[in-house]
Coordinates of C-alpha atoms and ligand atoms in Angstrom, one line a residue:
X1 CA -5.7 -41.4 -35.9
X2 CA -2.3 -42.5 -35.1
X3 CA 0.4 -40.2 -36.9
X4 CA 3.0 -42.5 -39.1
X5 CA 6.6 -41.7 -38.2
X6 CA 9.5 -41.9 -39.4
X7 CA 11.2 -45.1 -39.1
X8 CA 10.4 -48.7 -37.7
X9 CA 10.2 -50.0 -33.9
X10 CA 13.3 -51.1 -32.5
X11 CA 12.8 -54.6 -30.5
X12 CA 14.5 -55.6 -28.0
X13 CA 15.9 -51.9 -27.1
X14 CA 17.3 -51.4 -24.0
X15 CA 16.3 -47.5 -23.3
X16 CA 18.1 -45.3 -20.4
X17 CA 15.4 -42.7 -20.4
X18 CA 12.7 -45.2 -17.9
X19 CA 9.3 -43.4 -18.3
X20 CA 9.9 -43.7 -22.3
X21 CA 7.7 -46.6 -23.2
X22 CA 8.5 -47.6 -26.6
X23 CA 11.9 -46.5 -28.3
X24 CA 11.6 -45.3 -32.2
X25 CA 14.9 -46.5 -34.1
X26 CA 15.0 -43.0 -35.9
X27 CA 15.1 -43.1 -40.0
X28 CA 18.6 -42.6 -41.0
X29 CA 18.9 -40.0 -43.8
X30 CA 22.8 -40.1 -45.0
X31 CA 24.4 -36.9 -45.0
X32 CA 28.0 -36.1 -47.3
X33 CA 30.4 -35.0 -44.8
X34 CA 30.7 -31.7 -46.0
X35 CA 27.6 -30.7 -45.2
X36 CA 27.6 -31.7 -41.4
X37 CA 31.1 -30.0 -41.2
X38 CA 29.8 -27.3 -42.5
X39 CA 26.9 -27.3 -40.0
X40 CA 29.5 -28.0 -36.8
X41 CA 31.2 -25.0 -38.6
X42 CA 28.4 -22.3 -38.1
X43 CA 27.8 -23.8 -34.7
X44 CA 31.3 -23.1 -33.5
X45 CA 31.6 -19.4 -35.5
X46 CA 27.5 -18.4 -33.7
X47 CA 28.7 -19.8 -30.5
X48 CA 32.1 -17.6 -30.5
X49 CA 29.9 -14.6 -31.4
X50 CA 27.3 -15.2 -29.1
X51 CA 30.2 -15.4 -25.9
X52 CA 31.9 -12.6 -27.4
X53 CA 28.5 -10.5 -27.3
X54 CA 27.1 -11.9 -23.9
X55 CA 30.2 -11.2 -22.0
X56 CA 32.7 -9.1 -24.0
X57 CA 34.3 -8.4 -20.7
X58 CA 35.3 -11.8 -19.6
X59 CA 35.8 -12.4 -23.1
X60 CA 38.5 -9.4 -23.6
X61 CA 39.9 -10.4 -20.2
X62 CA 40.8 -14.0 -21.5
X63 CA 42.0 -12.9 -24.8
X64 CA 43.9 -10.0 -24.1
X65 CA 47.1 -11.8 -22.8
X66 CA 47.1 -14.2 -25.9
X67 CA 47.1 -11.0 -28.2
X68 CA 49.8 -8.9 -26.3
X69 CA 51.7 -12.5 -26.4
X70 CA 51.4 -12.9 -30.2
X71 CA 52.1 -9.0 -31.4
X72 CA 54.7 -8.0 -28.7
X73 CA 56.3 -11.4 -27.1
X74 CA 55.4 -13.3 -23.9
X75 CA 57.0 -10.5 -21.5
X76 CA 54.1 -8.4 -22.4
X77 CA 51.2 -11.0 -21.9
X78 CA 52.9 -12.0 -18.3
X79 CA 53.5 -8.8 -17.2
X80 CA 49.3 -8.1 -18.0
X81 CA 48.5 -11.5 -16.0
X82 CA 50.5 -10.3 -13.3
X83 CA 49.9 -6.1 -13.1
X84 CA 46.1 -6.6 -13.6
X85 CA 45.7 -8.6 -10.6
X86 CA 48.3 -6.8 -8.3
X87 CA 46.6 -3.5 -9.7
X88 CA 43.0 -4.4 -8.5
X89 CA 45.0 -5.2 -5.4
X90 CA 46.3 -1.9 -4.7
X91 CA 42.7 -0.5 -6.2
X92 CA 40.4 -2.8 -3.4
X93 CA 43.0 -1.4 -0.2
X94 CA 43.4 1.9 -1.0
X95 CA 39.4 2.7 -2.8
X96 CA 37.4 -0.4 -1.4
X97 CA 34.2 1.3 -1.5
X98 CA 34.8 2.2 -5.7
X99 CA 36.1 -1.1 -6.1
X100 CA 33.4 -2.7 -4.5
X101 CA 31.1 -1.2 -6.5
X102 CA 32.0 -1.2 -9.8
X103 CA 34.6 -4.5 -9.9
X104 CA 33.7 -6.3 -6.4
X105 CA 30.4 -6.7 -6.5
X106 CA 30.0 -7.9 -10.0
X107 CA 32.8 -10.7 -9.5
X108 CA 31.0 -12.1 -6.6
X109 CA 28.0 -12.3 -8.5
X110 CA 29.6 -13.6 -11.3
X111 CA 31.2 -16.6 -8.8
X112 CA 27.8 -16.6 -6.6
X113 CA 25.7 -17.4 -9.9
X114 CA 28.3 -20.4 -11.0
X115 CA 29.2 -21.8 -7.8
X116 CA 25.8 -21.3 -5.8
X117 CA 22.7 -20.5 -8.2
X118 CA 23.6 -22.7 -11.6
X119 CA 25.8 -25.3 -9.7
X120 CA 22.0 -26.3 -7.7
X121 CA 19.4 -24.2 -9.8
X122 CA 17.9 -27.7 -11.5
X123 CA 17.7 -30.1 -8.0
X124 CA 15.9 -27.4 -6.3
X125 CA 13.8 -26.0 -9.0
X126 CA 12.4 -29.5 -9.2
X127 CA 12.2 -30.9 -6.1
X128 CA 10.9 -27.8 -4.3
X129 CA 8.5 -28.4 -7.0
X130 CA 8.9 -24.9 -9.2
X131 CA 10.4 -27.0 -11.7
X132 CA 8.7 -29.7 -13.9
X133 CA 10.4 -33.2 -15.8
X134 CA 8.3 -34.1 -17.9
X135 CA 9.3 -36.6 -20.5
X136 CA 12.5 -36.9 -19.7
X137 CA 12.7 -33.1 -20.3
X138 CA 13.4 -30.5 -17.7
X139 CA 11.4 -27.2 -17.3
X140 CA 12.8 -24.5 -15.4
X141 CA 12.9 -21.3 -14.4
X142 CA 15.8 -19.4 -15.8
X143 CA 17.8 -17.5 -13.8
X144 CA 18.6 -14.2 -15.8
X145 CA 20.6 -12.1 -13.4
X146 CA 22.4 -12.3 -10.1
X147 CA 23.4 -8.9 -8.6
X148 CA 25.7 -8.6 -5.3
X149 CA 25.2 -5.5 -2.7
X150 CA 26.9 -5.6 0.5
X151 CA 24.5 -7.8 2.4
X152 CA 22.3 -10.1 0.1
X153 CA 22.5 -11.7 -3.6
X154 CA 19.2 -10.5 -5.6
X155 CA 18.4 -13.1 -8.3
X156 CA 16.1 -12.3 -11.1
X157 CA 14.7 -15.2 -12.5
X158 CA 11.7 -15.3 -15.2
X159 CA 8.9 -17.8 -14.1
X160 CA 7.7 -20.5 -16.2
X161 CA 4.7 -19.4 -18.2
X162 CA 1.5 -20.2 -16.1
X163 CA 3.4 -19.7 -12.8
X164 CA 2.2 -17.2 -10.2
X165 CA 4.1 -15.7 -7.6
X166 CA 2.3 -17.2 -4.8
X167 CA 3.6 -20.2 -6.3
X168 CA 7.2 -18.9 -5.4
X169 CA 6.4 -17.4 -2.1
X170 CA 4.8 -20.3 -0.6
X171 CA 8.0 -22.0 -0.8
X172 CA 10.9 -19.5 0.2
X173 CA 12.1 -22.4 2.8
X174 CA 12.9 -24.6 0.2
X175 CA 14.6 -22.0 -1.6
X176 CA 16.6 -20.5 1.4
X177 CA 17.6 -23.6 2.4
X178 CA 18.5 -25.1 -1.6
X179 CA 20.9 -22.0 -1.6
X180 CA 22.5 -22.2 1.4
X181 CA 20.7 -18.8 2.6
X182 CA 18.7 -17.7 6.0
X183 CA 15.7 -17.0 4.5
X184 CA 14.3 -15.8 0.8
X185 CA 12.3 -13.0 0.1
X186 CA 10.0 -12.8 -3.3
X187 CA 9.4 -9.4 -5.0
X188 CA 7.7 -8.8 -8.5
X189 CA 10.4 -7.2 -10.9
X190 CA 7.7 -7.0 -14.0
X191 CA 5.2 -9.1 -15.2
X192 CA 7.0 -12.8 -15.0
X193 CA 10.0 -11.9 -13.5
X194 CA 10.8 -12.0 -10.4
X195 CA 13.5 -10.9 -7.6
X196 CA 14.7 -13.5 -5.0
X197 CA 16.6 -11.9 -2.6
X198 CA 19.0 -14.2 -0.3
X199 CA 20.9 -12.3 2.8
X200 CA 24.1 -13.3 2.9
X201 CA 25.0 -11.5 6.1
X202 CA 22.5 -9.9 8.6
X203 CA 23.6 -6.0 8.6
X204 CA 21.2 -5.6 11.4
X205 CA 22.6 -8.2 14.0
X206 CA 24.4 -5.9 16.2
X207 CA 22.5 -3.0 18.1
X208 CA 22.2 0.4 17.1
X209 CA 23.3 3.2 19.4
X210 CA 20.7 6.1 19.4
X211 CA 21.1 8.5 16.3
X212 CA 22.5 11.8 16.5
X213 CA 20.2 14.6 18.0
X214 CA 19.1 16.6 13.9
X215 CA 20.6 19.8 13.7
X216 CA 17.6 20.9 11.9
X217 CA 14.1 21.4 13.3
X218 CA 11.5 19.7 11.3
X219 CA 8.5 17.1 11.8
X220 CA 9.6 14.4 9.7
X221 CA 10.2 12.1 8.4
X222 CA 12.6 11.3 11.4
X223 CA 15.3 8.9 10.9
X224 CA 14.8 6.3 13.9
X225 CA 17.1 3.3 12.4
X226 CA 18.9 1.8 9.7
X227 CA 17.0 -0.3 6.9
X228 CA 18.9 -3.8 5.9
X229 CA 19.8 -2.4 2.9
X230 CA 22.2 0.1 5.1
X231 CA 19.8 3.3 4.1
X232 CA 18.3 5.0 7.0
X233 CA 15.4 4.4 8.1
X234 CA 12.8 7.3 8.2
X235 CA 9.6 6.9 9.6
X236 CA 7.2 10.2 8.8
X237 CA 5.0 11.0 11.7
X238 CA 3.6 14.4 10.4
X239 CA 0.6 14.3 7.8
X240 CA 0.1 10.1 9.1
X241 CA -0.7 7.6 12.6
X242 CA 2.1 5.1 13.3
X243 CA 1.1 1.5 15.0
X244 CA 3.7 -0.7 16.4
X245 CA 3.0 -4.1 17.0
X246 CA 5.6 -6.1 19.2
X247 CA 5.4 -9.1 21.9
X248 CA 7.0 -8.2 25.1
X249 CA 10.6 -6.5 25.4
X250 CA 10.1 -6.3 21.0
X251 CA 11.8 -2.5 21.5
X252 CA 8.5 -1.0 21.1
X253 CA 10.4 2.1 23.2
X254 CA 13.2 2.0 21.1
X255 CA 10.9 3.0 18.3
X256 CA 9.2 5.7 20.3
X257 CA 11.7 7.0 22.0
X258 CA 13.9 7.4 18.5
X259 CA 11.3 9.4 17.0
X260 CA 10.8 11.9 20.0
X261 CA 14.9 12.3 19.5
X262 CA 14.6 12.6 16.2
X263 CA 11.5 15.3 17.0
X264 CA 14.0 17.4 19.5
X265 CA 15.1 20.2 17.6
X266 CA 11.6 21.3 16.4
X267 CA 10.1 20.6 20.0
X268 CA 12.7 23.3 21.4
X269 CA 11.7 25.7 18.9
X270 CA 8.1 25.2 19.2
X271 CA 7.1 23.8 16.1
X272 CA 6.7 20.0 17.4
X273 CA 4.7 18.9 20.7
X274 CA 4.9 15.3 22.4
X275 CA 2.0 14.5 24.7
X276 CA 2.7 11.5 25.9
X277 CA 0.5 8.4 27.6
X278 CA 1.7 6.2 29.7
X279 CA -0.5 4.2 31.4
X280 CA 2.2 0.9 32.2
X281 CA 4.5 4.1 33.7
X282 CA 7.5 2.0 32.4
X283 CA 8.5 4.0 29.2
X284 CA 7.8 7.6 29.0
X285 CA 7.7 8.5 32.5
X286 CA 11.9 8.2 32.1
X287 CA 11.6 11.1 29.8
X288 CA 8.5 13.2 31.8
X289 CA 10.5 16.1 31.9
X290 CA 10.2 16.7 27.9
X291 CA 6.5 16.7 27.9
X292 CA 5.7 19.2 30.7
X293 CA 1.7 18.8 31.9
X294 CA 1.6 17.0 28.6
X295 CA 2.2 13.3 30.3
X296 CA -0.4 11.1 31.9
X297 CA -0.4 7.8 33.3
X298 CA -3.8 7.1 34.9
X299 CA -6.5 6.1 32.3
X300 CA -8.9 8.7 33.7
X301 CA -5.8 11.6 33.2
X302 CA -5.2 9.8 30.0
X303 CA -8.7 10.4 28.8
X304 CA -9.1 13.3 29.9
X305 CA -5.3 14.2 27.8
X306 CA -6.5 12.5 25.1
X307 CA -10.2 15.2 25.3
X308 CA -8.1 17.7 25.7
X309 CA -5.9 17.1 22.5
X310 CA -9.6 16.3 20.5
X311 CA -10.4 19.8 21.6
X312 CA -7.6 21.7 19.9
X313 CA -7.7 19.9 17.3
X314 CA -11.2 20.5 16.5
X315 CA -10.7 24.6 17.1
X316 CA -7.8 24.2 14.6
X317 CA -10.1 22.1 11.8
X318 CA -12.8 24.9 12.7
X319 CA -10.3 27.9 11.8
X320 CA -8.4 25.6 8.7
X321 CA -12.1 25.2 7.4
X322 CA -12.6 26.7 3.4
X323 CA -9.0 28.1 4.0
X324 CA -6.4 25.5 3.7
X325 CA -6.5 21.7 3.7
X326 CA -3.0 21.3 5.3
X327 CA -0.9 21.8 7.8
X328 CA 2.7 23.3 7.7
X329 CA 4.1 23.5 11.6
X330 CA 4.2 27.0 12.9
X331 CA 4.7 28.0 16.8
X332 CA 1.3 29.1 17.0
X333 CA -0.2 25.7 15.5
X334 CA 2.7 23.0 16.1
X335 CA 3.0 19.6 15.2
X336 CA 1.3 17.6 17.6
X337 CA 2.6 13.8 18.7
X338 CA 0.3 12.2 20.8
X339 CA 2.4 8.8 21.6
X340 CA 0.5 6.0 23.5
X341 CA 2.8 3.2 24.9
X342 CA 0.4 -0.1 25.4
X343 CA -2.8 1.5 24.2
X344 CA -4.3 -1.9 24.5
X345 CA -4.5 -1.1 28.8
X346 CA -6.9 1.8 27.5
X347 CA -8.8 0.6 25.0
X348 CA -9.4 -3.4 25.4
X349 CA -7.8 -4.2 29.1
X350 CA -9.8 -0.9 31.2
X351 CA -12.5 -2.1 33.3
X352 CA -14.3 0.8 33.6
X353 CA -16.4 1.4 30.9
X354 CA -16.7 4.8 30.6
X355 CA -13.7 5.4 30.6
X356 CA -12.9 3.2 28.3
X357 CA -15.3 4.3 25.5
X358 CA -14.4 7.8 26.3
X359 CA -10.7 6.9 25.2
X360 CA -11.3 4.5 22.3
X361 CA -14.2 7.6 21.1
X362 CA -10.8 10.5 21.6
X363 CA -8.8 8.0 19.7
X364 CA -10.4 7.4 16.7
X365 CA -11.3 10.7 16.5
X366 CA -7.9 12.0 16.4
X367 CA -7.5 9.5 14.1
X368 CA -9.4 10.1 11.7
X369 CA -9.2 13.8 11.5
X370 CA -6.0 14.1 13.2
X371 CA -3.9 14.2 9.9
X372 CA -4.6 17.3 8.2
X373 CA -4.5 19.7 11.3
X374 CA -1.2 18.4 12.6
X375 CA -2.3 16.2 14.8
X376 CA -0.4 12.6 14.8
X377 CA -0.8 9.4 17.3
X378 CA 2.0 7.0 17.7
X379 CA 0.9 4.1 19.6
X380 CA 2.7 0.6 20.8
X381 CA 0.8 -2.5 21.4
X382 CA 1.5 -5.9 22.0
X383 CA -1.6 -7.6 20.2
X384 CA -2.7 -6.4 17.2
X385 CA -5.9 -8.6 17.3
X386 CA -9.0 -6.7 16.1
X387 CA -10.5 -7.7 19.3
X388 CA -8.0 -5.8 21.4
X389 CA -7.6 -2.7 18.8
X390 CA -10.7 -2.4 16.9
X391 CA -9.1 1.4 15.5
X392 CA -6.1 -1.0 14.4
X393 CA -7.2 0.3 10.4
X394 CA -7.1 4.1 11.1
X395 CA -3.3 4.0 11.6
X396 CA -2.1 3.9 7.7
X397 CA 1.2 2.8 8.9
X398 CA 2.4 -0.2 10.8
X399 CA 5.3 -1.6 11.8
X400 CA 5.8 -5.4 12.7
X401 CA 8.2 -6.0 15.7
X402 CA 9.0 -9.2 17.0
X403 CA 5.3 -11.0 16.8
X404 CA 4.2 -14.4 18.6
X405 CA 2.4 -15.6 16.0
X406 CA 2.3 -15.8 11.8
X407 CA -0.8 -15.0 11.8
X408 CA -0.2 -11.7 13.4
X409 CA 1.9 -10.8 10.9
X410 CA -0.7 -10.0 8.2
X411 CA -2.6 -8.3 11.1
X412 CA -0.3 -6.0 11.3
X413 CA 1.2 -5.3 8.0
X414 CA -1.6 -6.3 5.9
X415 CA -2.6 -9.2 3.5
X416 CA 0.5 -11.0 2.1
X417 CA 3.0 -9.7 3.7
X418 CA 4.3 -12.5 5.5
X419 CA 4.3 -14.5 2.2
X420 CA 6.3 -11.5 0.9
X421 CA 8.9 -11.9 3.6
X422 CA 7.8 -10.3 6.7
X423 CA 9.0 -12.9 9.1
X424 CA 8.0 -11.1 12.4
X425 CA 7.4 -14.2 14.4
X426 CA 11.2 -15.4 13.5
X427 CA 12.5 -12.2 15.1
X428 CA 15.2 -13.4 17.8
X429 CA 13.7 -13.1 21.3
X430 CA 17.4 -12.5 22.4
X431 CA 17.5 -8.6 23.2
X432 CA 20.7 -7.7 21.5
X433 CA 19.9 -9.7 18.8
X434 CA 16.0 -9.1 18.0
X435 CA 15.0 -6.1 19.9
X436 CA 14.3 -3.4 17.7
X437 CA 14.1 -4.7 14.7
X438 CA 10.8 -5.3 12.7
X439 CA 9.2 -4.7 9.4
X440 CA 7.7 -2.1 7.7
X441 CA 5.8 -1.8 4.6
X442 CA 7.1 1.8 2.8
X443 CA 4.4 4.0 0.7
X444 CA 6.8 3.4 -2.5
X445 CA 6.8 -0.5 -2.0
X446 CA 4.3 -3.2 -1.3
X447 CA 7.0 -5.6 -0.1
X448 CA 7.9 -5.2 3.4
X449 CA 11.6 -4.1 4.2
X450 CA 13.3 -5.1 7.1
X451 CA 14.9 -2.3 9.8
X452 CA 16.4 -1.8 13.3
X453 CA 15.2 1.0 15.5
X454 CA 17.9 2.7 16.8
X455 CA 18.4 1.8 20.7
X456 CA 17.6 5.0 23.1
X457 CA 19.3 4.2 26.5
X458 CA 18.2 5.5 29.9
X459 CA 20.9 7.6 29.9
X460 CA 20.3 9.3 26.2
X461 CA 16.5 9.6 27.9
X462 CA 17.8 11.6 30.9
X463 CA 20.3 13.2 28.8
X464 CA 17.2 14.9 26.4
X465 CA 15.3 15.6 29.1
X466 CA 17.9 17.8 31.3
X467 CA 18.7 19.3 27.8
X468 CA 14.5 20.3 27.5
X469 CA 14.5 21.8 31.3
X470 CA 17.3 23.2 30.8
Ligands
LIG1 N1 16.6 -1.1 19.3 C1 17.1 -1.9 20.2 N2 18.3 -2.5 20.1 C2 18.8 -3.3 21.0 N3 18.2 -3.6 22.1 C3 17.0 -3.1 22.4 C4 16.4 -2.2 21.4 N4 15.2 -1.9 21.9 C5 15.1 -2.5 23.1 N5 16.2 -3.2 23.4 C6 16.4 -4.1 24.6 O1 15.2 -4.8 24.8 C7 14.6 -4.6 26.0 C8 13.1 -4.4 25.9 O2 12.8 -3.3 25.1 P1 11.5 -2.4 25.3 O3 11.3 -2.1 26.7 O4 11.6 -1.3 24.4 O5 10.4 -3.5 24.8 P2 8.9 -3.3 24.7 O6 8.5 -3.8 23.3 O7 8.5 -1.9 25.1 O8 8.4 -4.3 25.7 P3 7.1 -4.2 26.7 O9 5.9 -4.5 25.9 O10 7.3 -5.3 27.7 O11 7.1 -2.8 27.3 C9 15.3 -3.3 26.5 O12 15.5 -3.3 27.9 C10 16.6 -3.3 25.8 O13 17.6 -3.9 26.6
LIG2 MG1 7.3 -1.0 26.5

């Protein structure tokens, strides 16, 4: 049944709104005046309280002057409009890291929100095609925060009902690009909101020198970096298996070589070990003099290294057994590191098959029952393909360096994670630019966070290994 509204069809109506086929004259009810100034009155007095309540800083900021002007005389109200400013001044030179953070930030948000995120939010919502006009109505997503750190804007914005966040991820190019941004990254705040980060800098551009040698000896978590969002960047090797994944000249050595620094202190005393495989001899065999007989470059010394390593740990398992069900690094039973550079030249790439199987057999061995006893592999690889690493699952943690592909990618870190952001195969390719930095996917956080190894020179090598001879 048609429904009978109010008022008559208006011929011969010329409409602005196009995809509004017929045009209702609408019933005209009149109104005594009061009554709509009445009406315009509430509006004003909810509005007022509403700014007042929503920003009561902004709000005391504006109004101040007028009421120093009006109780004490204009000297007062000018000299607040010009001490405030020259105060904050004096504050940001002398205290920039206070000011930052609790005026700095929040005005840059404040200008980043009106000038970048309102002034576009509607053309992009709807032409990336998060948005909807129907009806001559817009839906959108609202944005319901914009927060400034140092390096990126993080926008929280609540989804339209029936959205997913797929929906969001898939386009993070139209996004980056809508806000004038490198690139987006999508993280789930709570259940329909969600966090769009945009870098507005790139904290990791420039190289890292190598990190101080710890004064403390411990196994981990070793700092081997710096995180984008300036923290350090801790990778735990004690108690887990680290895979690195990176194309050609990625800085897979950086990454190993910053964690045997890191590992320095408790190798002097005893309570860390590094047996190292080599079998391109370009990496560790700068550093042979840290591992002692612990090094091995051919893949029949490499297997036979890696049997050797299976053995103690299997003596250690048989003496843990029924009386403890972890380890805690002691001189007698230290931490053990077994780093593999280019694993794939033992496991996928060896011709002899013997060989081969007994290496990929003394791998996932240690690998599976490595963790407990102390017993930790680190190995670097350039293609994470199952074909080439078929163990590639018995590492829990991964980290993404400069990849070839997109596809790799989720190889490497998982399902999803390059829709969350883990751009790998956009790395630079440029050394001082790209080398080095990857992605990792932290035990507190499914999204992947973006870091920079710290870069070990030859020198530093040569330097830690005269220090362990010595
Ligand atoms: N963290 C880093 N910061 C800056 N530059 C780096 C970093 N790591 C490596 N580099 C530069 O990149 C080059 C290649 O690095 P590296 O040898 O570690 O790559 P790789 O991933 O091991 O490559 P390959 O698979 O060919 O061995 C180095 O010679 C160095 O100049
Ligand atoms: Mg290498």
């Amino acid at each position: 049944m048609f429904k009978k509204l109010p008022g008559d069809e208006a011929q011969h109506l010329v409409s602005t709104t196009p995809d509004t086929a017929v045009v209702f004259r609408p019933a005209v009810v009149r109104t005594p005046a009061i009554l709509t100034l009445l009406i315009f009155g509430w509006r004003l007095l909810a509005g007022v309280v509403r700014l007042l309540w929503r920003h009561p800083i902004a709000s005391a900021v504006a109004l101040t002057p007028g009421v120093l002007t009006y109780f004490y005389g204009w000297r007062w109200g000018l000299g607040l409009v010009v001490l405030v400013p020259l105060g904050l001044t004096a504050w940001c030179l002398l205290a920039r890291p206070s000011f930052l953070r609790l005026v700095g930030w929040r005005l840059l948000a404040w200008w980043r929100l009106v000038w970048v995120y309102r002034r576009h939010w509607q053309p992009v919502m709807i032409i990336s095609g998060l948005g909807r006009h129907l009806r001559g109505r817009d839906y959108l997503p609202r944005v319901v925060r914009v927060t400034c750190t140092s390096w990126a804007d993080v926008v929280t914005v609540r989804m339209l009902t029936g959205q997913a966040v797929k929906d969001w991820s898939d386009r993070t190019d139209h996004l980056a690009h809508g806000f004038g941004a490198r690139s987006c990254r999508v993280s789930v705040a709570r259940s329909g909101r969600l966090l769009l980060v945009f870098p507005r800098r790139d904290p990791l551009a420039t190289p890292l020198p190598a990190m101080p040698v710890p004064a403390e000896a411990s196994v981990g978590p070793v700092e081997v970096g710096k995180c984008e969002d300036g923290k350090p960047w801790l990778l735990k090797v004690h108690g887990t298996h680290v895979l690195v994944a990176g194309a050609t000249g990625a800085g897979k050595g950086s990454v190993i070589w910053s964690t045997i620094l890191g590992l320095l202190p408790a190798m002097h005393v005893g309570l860390a070990q590094v047996w190292a495989l080599d079998p391109k001899r370009m990496e560790l065999s700068y550093g042979r003099g840290l591992f002692g007989d612990r090094y091995a470059a051919s893949p029949a010394d490499c297997a036979g290294l890696l049997e050797a390593a299976v053995q103690i740990m299997q003596e250690r398992a048989d003496r843990y057994a029924g009386l403890q069900r972890s380890h805690t690094p002691t001189v007698d039973d230290p931490f053990v590191l077994v780093v593999v550079d280019e694993v794939a030249f033992l496991t996928a790439y060896q011709s002899d098959k013997g060989l081969k199987l007994r290496i990929c057999a003394a791998l996932a061995t240690l690998t599976t029952q490595g963790r407990a006893v102390g017993f930790g592999v680190l190995a670097a690889l350039q293609d994470p393909r199952k074909e080439v690493m078929n163990i590639r699952n018995l590492f829990p943690d991964k980290i993404a360096l400069r990849l070839d592909e997109s596809e790799q990618v989720d190889m490497v870190l998982g399902d999803g994670a390059r829709d969350r952001g883990a751009l790998a195969d956009h790395i630079s390719p440029i050394p001082e630019q790209g080398a080095g930095i990857g992605y990792v996917r932290l035990e507190t956080s499914p999204d992947p966070i973006r870091v920079r190894a710290a870069y070990v020179s030859d020198s530093d090598i040569r330097a830690m290994a005269l220090g362990v001879t010595a």
